[in-house]
Tab-separated table of C-alpha atoms in Angstrom:
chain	number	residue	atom	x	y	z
C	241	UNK	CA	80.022	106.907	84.785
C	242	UNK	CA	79.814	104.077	87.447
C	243	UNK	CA	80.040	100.289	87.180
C	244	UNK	CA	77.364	98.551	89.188
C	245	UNK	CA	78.405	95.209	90.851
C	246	UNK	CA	76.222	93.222	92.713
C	247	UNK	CA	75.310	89.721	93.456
C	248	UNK	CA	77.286	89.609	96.991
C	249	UNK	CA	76.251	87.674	100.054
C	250	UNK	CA	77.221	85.244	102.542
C	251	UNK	CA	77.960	81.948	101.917
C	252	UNK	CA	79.061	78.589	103.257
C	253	UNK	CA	82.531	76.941	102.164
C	254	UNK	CA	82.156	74.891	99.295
C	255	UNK	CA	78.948	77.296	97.797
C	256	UNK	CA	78.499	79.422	95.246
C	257	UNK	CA	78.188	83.284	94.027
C	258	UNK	CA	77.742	85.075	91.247
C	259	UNK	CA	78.819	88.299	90.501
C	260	UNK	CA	77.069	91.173	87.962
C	261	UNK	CA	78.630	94.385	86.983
C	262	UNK	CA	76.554	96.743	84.969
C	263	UNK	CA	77.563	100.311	83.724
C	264	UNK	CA	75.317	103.017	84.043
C	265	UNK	CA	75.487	106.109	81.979
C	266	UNK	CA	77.617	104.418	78.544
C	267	UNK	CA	78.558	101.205	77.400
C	268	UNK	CA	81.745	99.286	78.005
C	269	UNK	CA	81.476	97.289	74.886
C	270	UNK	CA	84.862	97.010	73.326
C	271	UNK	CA	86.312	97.803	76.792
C	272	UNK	CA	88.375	95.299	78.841
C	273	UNK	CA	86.713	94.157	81.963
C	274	UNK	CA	88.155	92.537	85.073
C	275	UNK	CA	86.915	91.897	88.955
C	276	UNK	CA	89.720	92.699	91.269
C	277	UNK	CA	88.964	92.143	95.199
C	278	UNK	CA	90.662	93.686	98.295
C	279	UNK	CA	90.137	91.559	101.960
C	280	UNK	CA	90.250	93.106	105.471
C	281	UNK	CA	93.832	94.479	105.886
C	282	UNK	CA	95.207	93.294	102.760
C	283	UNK	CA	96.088	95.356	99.625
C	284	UNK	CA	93.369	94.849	96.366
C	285	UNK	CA	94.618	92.117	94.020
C	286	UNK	CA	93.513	90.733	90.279
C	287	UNK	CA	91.313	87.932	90.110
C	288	UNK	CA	89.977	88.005	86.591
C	289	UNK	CA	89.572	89.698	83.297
C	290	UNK	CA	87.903	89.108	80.196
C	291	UNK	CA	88.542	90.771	76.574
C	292	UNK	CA	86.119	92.827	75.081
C	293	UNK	CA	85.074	90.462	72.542
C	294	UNK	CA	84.727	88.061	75.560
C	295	UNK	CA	87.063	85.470	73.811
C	296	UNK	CA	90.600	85.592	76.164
C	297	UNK	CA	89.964	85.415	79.761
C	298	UNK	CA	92.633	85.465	82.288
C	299	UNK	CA	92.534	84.436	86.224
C	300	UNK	CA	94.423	84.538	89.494
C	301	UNK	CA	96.175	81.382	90.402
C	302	UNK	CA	94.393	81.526	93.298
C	303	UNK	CA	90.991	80.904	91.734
C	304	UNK	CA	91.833	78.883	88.431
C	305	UNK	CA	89.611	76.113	88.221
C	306	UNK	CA	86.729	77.761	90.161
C	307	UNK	CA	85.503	80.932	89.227
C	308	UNK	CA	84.690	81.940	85.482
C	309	UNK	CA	84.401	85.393	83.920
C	310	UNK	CA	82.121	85.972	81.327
C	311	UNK	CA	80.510	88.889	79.344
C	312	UNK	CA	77.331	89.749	77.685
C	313	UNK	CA	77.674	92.460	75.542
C	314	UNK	CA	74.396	92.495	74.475
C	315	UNK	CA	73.019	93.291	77.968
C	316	UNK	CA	75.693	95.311	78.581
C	317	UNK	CA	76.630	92.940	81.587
C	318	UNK	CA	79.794	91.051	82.926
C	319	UNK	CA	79.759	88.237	85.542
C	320	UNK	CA	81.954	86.119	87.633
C	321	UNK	CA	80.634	83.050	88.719
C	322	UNK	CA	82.739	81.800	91.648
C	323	UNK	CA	82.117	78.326	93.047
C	324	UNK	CA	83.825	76.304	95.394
C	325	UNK	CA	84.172	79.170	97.261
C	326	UNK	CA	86.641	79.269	100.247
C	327	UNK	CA	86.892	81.550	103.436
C	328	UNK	CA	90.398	83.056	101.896
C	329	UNK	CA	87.902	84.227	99.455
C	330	UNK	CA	86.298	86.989	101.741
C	331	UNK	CA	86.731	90.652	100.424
C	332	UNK	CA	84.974	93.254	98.889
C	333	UNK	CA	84.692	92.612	95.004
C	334	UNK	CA	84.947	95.599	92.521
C	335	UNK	CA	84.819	95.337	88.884
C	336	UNK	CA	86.542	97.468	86.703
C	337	UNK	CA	87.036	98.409	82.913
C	338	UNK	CA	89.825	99.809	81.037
C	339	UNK	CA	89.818	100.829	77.094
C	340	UNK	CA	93.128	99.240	76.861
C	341	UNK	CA	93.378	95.569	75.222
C	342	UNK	CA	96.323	94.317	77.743
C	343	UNK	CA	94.872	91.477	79.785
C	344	UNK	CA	97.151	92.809	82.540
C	345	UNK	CA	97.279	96.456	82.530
C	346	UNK	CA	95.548	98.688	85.565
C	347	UNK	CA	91.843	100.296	85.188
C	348	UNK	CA	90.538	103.458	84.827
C	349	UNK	CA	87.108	102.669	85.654
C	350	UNK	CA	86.029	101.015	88.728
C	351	UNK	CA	82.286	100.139	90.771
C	352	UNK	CA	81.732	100.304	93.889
C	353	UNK	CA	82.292	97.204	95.259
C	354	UNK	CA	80.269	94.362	96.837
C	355	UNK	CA	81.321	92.561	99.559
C	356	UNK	CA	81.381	88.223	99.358
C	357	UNK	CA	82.108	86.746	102.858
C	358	UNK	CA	82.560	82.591	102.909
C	359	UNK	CA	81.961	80.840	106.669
C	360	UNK	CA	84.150	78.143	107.262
C-alpha cells in the first residue's frame, strides 16, 4: 500500500502549490486523511486533515487562512492547495491516512513525501 503525493516544486513567496496524494493498491475512502510536513532539522508537524466524508477539516495555526484541504473520493484523490506561500513553509510534504475518525490522532499510513521549497 503506498500513498502517492506529488505536485511539489519551487516557488516564489507569495505563490502557489498544490498538493495530490493518491493511493495505489486500495482505496482510502472512509479513511481520515491529513498532510503533515517535516523542514531541514526540524521534527515533522500537522498541517491539515480532512474527514473521510470530506465535511470537517482541521489546520495548523500556522497555515489557517491559506492553504485548504480537500478530498475527492470519487477519484480516489486528496489535495492541499497552499497559497500565499512563505519561505517558513519549506519542507518535505507527506500525506498520510488513518482508519480512525479523530481529527487529531497519529497515522498509520504514510507517502513518500514531496518536497515544496518557497524563495524569499
Amino acid at each position: 500500500v503506498q500513498l502517492q503525493a506529488s505536485g511539489g516544486g519551487l516557488v516564489q513567496a507569495g505563490g502557489s502549490l498544490r498538493l495530490s496524494c493518491a493511493p495505489s493498491g486500495r482505496t482510502f475512502n472512509g479513511y481520515r486523511m491529513g498532510w503533515l510536513r517535516q523542514a531541514p532539522g526540524k521534527e515533522r508537524e500537522f498541517v491539515a486533515a480532512i474527514s473521510w466524508s470530506g465535511g470537517s477539516a482541521l489546520y495548523a495555526d500556522s497555515v489557517k487562512g491559506r492553504f485548504t484541504i480537500s478530498r475527492d473520493n470519487a477519484r480516489n484523490t486528496v489535495y492541499l492547495q497552499m497559497n500565499s506561500l512563505k519561505p517558513e513553509d519549506t519542507a518535505v510534504y507527506y500525506c498520510a491516512a488513518d482508519p480512525s475518525l479523530r481529527m487529531s490522532a497519529s497515522y498509520r499510513y504514510w507517502g513518500q513525501g514531496t518536497l515544496v521549497t518557497v524563495s524569499s
